[in-house]
Each structure stands twice: as C-alpha cells, then as structure tokens.
Amino acid sequence: QVQLQESGPGLVKPSQTLSLTCTVSGGSIYSGNYYWSWIRQHPENGLEWIGYIYYTGNTYYNPSLKSRVAMSVDTSKNQFSLKLSSVTAADTAVYYCARQICGGDCPRGFFDYWGQGTLITVSS
Amino acid sequence: DIQMTQSPSTLSASVGDRVTITCRASQSIGNWLAWYQQKPGKAPKLLIYKASTLESGVPLRFSGSGFGTEFTLTISSLQPDDFANYYCQQYNSYLYTFGQGTKLEIK
C-alpha cells in the first residue's frame, strides 16, 4: 500500500520560503508510470494544483505560481520536495503531496494516493 | 485555464436517497475527469476517473457519466458514510483544475 507523508514547519513568516518534503513508502518514486504532485487547499475549501515532478527531475508548475515554485526529487530517499518563495497570507493552506497517475496522455492525470496534508500558516 | 463549476454547492439528502452532483467545464475536456470524496480533516479520496471508471474498492453505488463539458456523479442509495464533500477535477489540460466542491449533508 503506497503511503505519502508531508513534513515541514507549520508556520512561515511573510516573505520567507515555505519548504515541504513528501516521503513515499510502499512504492518507488522511481516508477515511470507516476508523477508526483503538490496540491493545496485554502480554508474556503478550494483545491489548487501547484505542480508536479517526475523522477528524472522534469517539472511542470501552475503558471500562476511558477515564478515562486521549485520542486526537487531525491530518488535515494524516495522523497520529493516543494519550495514556495516570497510567501504571503494568501499562501496559508493545507498542503498535500499526491501521486499522479497518467490518465491516458501522460503526464496528464489524476491523483490516486494522497498524503494526510499539513497546514501551513503564513504569519509574523 | 479550464474552469470547473459544480452544482449544487450544498445538497441535503437522506439515507437511501439517490443523488446527483453536476460538474461543468468551461470548454470540452473529453472524458478526462475525476471525482473525489473528502471528509473533514482528511485528504481527498479518488472515486472515479475517466468520467465513469470506478476506482478499485469504491462501492458500486457510486457512478459517473458525461463527456465534453457536462458530467455527473450519482450515488444510487446514500449511506451514512457518504455524507462528505465531493470535488471534480479535469486533466484534459496540463493545468489541472478542480471544481469548488459540493457539500452533501444529512437532511
């Protein structure tokens, strides 16, 4: 059974960089069939896809966040990470990591496994 | 961006009812649509993908249909465990977008 677990500080100061890591267990991040995504959910319930990374390091980011987002992957640790710079209160949300499975025309796809989510609050 | 609009925003129903949630896309997405169920404090759970394919382990009372711009999620006979929030997600474009959600509550 694949499991994903987010880790990182729950409180980030405005203008600083949010850093999160997702550890994958029960399966290899090295699989060619999957991409690894970050998704966030604002308090008003809206789900927003942030971007994905492939085990090779290839990435694709949501254009609305692209200038502030960087993702990386560490296949030796079966982890992938998110950095979001210059955060503001609008970045306060629950952040999820998720496994993205190809929906037909890779890499486009949907999310079959999710982490439990971690609340990130941006506040001084 | 492809906008996904769900209706209704809130749906009140009783155990045993048949309910339908609608998701409309701002442009055609073929059948590249997924549905998720989310309970308070939990991550979304995949129910259906490719508009109508049931994820393994999901009860048969859940079904999905649609193509192009209009899609539905139907629960044939509501069970107590089904009261939750439901979201659609399109993956026709590389910028994945979700509907705003439908809260299914007990009448």
Short mmCIF file of C-alpha atoms in Angstrom, two decimals:
data_model
loop_
_atom_site.label_atom_id
_atom_site.label_comp_id
_atom_site.label_asym_id
_atom_site.label_seq_id
_atom_site.Cartn_x
_atom_site.Cartn_y
_atom_site.Cartn_z
CA GLN A 1 0.00 0.00 0.00
CA VAL A 2 1.50 3.28 -1.11
CA GLN A 3 1.67 5.96 1.56
CA LEU A 4 2.76 9.57 1.33
CA GLN A 5 3.70 11.78 4.26
CA GLU A 6 4.33 15.52 4.21
CA SER A 7 6.79 17.11 6.60
CA GLY A 8 7.90 20.65 7.26
CA PRO A 9 7.38 23.65 9.53
CA GLY A 10 3.77 24.62 10.11
CA LEU A 11 4.47 28.33 10.46
CA VAL A 12 6.27 30.51 7.95
CA LYS A 13 6.86 34.24 8.16
CA PRO A 14 5.72 36.52 5.34
CA SER A 15 8.29 36.99 2.56
CA GLN A 16 10.13 33.81 3.58
CA THR A 17 10.30 30.47 1.77
CA LEU A 18 7.97 27.58 2.55
CA SER A 19 9.73 24.20 2.37
CA LEU A 20 7.98 20.85 2.44
CA THR A 21 9.10 17.29 1.85
CA CYS A 22 6.99 14.30 0.91
CA THR A 23 8.23 10.83 1.80
CA VAL A 24 6.83 7.96 -0.25
CA SER A 25 6.62 4.47 1.23
CA GLY A 26 5.22 1.21 -0.09
CA GLY A 27 6.27 2.04 -3.63
CA SER A 28 9.13 3.52 -5.57
CA ILE A 29 9.27 7.11 -6.65
CA TYR A 30 11.42 5.75 -9.46
CA SER A 31 8.41 4.32 -11.30
CA GLY A 32 7.96 5.53 -14.84
CA ASN A 33 4.19 5.39 -14.56
CA TYR A 34 3.77 8.10 -11.97
CA TYR A 35 4.35 11.76 -11.45
CA TRP A 36 4.47 13.40 -8.05
CA SER A 37 2.36 16.44 -7.34
CA TRP A 38 1.75 19.11 -4.76
CA ILE A 39 -1.76 20.40 -4.22
CA ARG A 40 -3.02 22.90 -1.69
CA GLN A 41 -6.40 23.60 -0.18
CA HIS A 42 -7.32 27.00 1.08
CA PRO A 43 -9.53 27.41 4.14
CA GLU A 44 -12.51 28.14 1.92
CA ASN A 45 -12.11 24.63 0.52
CA GLY A 46 -10.73 25.38 -2.91
CA LEU A 47 -8.22 22.86 -4.23
CA GLU A 48 -5.33 24.27 -6.24
CA TRP A 49 -2.77 22.16 -8.08
CA ILE A 50 0.73 23.58 -7.60
CA GLY A 51 2.82 21.40 -9.89
CA TYR A 52 4.41 18.02 -10.48
CA ILE A 53 7.83 16.46 -10.70
CA TYR A 54 8.92 13.27 -12.42
CA TYR A 55 11.64 11.01 -11.03
CA THR A 56 14.00 12.33 -13.70
CA GLY A 57 13.60 15.82 -12.26
CA ASN A 58 11.35 17.12 -15.02
CA THR A 59 8.78 19.53 -13.65
CA TYR A 60 5.64 21.39 -14.63
CA TYR A 61 4.25 24.16 -12.49
CA ASN A 62 0.95 26.00 -12.29
CA PRO A 63 1.63 29.21 -14.26
CA SER A 64 0.03 31.27 -11.50
CA LEU A 65 2.74 30.11 -9.07
CA LYS A 66 5.58 29.32 -11.44
CA SER A 67 7.74 32.32 -10.54
CA ARG A 68 7.81 31.28 -6.87
CA VAL A 69 7.83 27.45 -7.03
CA ALA A 70 10.68 24.98 -7.17
CA MET A 71 10.38 21.22 -6.84
CA SER A 72 13.08 18.62 -6.47
CA VAL A 73 13.30 14.86 -6.12
CA ASP A 74 15.65 12.61 -4.16
CA THR A 75 15.24 9.08 -5.50
CA SER A 76 17.73 7.68 -2.97
CA LYS A 77 15.41 8.72 -0.14
CA ASN A 78 12.16 8.19 -2.08
CA GLN A 79 11.26 11.81 -1.42
CA PHE A 80 10.24 14.87 -3.34
CA SER A 81 10.13 18.44 -2.14
CA LEU A 82 8.44 21.78 -2.62
CA LYS A 83 9.79 25.26 -2.12
CA LEU A 84 7.50 28.27 -2.39
CA SER A 85 9.23 31.62 -2.04
CA SER A 86 8.04 35.08 -1.01
CA VAL A 87 5.01 33.73 0.82
CA THR A 88 2.10 35.90 1.94
CA ALA A 89 -1.03 35.24 3.96
CA ALA A 90 -2.67 34.07 0.74
CA ASP A 91 -0.39 31.03 0.83
CA THR A 92 -1.90 29.84 4.09
CA ALA A 93 -3.43 26.47 3.26
CA VAL A 94 -3.30 22.74 3.81
CA TYR A 95 -0.61 21.36 1.53
CA TYR A 96 -0.91 17.85 0.15
CA CYS A 97 1.52 15.71 -1.77
CA ALA A 98 -0.06 13.21 -4.11
CA ARG A 99 0.78 10.52 -6.62
CA GLN A 100 -0.35 11.45 -10.09
CA ILE A 101 -1.21 8.57 -12.37
CA CYS A 102 -1.31 9.02 -16.09
CA GLY A 103 -4.84 9.43 -17.35
CA GLY A 104 -4.10 8.35 -20.86
CA ASP A 105 -1.92 11.00 -22.46
CA CYS A 106 0.93 11.22 -19.97
CA PRO A 107 1.77 13.17 -17.98
CA ARG A 108 -1.77 14.47 -17.69
CA GLY A 109 -3.56 12.57 -14.98
CA PHE A 110 -5.38 12.35 -11.71
CA PHE A 111 -4.40 11.63 -8.12
CA ASP A 112 -4.79 8.16 -6.68
CA TYR A 113 -2.81 8.47 -3.44
CA TRP A 114 -2.58 11.50 -1.20
CA GLY A 115 -0.68 12.40 1.93
CA GLN A 116 -2.67 13.37 5.01
CA GLY A 117 -1.92 17.04 4.42
CA THR A 118 -0.10 19.60 6.51
CA LEU A 119 -1.42 23.02 7.50
CA ILE A 120 0.95 25.83 6.65
CA THR A 121 0.20 29.18 8.22
CA VAL A 122 1.90 32.32 6.98
CA SER A 123 2.10 34.81 9.81
CA SER A 124 4.60 37.01 11.56
CA ASP B 1 -7.47 27.88 -17.55
CA ILE B 2 -10.36 25.46 -17.75
CA GLN B 3 -12.94 26.44 -15.14
CA MET B 4 -14.88 23.68 -13.41
CA THR B 5 -18.25 24.57 -11.91
CA GLN B 6 -20.12 22.20 -9.64
CA SER B 7 -23.76 22.30 -8.69
CA PRO B 8 -25.30 22.39 -6.27
CA SER B 9 -22.85 23.82 -3.74
CA THR B 10 -24.78 22.12 -0.96
CA LEU B 11 -27.09 19.15 -1.21
CA SER B 12 -29.30 17.94 1.62
CA ALA B 13 -30.43 14.36 1.40
CA SER B 14 -31.43 11.35 3.47
CA VAL B 15 -30.03 7.86 3.80
CA GLY B 16 -31.34 5.78 0.94
CA ASP B 17 -31.81 8.73 -1.43
CA ARG B 18 -30.45 8.80 -4.96
CA VAL B 19 -28.42 11.94 -5.50
CA THR B 20 -26.67 13.55 -8.45
CA ILE B 21 -23.91 16.15 -8.48
CA THR B 22 -23.11 18.02 -11.69
CA CYS B 23 -19.76 19.34 -12.88
CA ARG B 24 -19.49 21.61 -15.91
CA ALA B 25 -16.29 22.50 -17.71
CA SER B 26 -15.73 25.87 -19.39
CA GLN B 27 -14.54 24.03 -22.52
CA SER B 28 -14.60 20.48 -23.75
CA ILE B 29 -12.40 18.09 -21.77
CA GLY B 30 -13.42 14.84 -23.45
CA ASN B 31 -13.75 12.30 -20.66
CA TRP B 32 -10.67 13.42 -18.75
CA LEU B 33 -12.46 13.94 -15.46
CA ALA B 34 -12.03 12.56 -11.97
CA TRP B 35 -14.24 12.70 -8.88
CA TYR B 36 -13.04 12.78 -5.27
CA GLN B 37 -14.68 12.44 -1.88
CA GLN B 38 -13.30 14.40 1.06
CA LYS B 39 -14.23 14.14 4.71
CA PRO B 40 -13.35 16.80 7.31
CA GLY B 41 -9.68 16.77 8.23
CA LYS B 42 -8.84 14.13 5.61
CA ALA B 43 -7.28 14.11 2.19
CA PRO B 44 -9.48 13.71 -0.88
CA LYS B 45 -10.10 10.13 -1.94
CA LEU B 46 -10.31 9.13 -5.59
CA LEU B 47 -13.71 7.72 -6.55
CA ILE B 48 -13.92 7.83 -10.33
CA TYR B 49 -11.58 8.62 -13.21
CA LYS B 50 -12.00 8.94 -16.95
CA ALA B 51 -15.50 10.24 -16.16
CA SER B 52 -17.02 6.83 -15.48
CA THR B 53 -14.36 4.33 -14.36
CA LEU B 54 -14.77 3.33 -10.74
CA GLU B 55 -11.57 3.23 -8.71
CA SER B 56 -10.82 -0.14 -7.16
CA GLY B 57 -12.55 -0.60 -3.81
CA VAL B 58 -15.13 2.13 -4.33
CA PRO B 59 -18.71 0.92 -3.71
CA LEU B 60 -20.85 0.24 -6.76
CA ARG B 61 -23.48 2.72 -5.62
CA PHE B 62 -21.15 5.42 -7.00
CA SER B 63 -21.24 6.05 -10.73
CA GLY B 64 -20.08 8.74 -13.10
CA SER B 65 -21.09 9.80 -16.56
CA GLY B 66 -20.64 12.55 -19.10
CA PHE B 67 -18.43 13.76 -21.92
CA GLY B 68 -17.30 17.09 -23.23
CA THR B 69 -18.46 19.79 -20.85
CA GLU B 70 -21.10 18.20 -18.62
CA PHE B 71 -20.54 15.42 -16.11
CA THR B 72 -22.45 13.84 -13.25
CA LEU B 73 -21.63 11.86 -10.15
CA THR B 74 -24.51 9.75 -8.90
CA ILE B 75 -24.88 7.90 -5.64
CA SER B 76 -27.68 5.40 -6.07
CA SER B 77 -28.61 4.87 -2.42
CA LEU B 78 -26.98 7.14 0.12
CA GLN B 79 -25.27 5.53 3.05
CA PRO B 80 -24.27 7.31 6.29
CA ASP B 81 -20.61 7.16 5.25
CA ASP B 82 -21.32 9.13 2.05
CA PHE B 83 -22.01 12.48 3.71
CA ALA B 84 -18.92 14.44 2.73
CA ASN B 85 -17.59 16.97 0.24
CA TYR B 86 -17.20 15.99 -3.40
CA TYR B 87 -14.90 17.53 -6.00
CA CYS B 88 -14.42 17.08 -9.71
CA GLN B 89 -11.05 17.57 -11.40
CA GLN B 90 -10.21 17.91 -15.08
CA TYR B 91 -6.98 16.61 -16.55
CA ASN B 92 -7.55 17.45 -20.17
CA SER B 93 -5.11 20.33 -19.96
CA TYR B 94 -1.72 20.35 -18.28
CA LEU B 95 -3.07 22.86 -15.77
CA TYR B 96 -5.28 20.64 -13.65
CA THR B 97 -8.24 22.38 -12.09
CA PHE B 98 -10.86 21.38 -9.57
CA GLY B 99 -14.48 22.27 -9.04
CA GLN B 100 -15.31 24.35 -5.98
CA GLY B 101 -16.92 21.37 -4.27
CA THR B 102 -20.35 20.09 -3.29
CA LYS B 103 -21.18 19.51 0.34
CA LEU B 104 -23.50 16.54 0.78
CA GLU B 105 -25.23 16.89 4.12
CA ILE B 106 -27.84 14.98 6.04
CA LYS B 107 -31.36 16.33 5.69
#
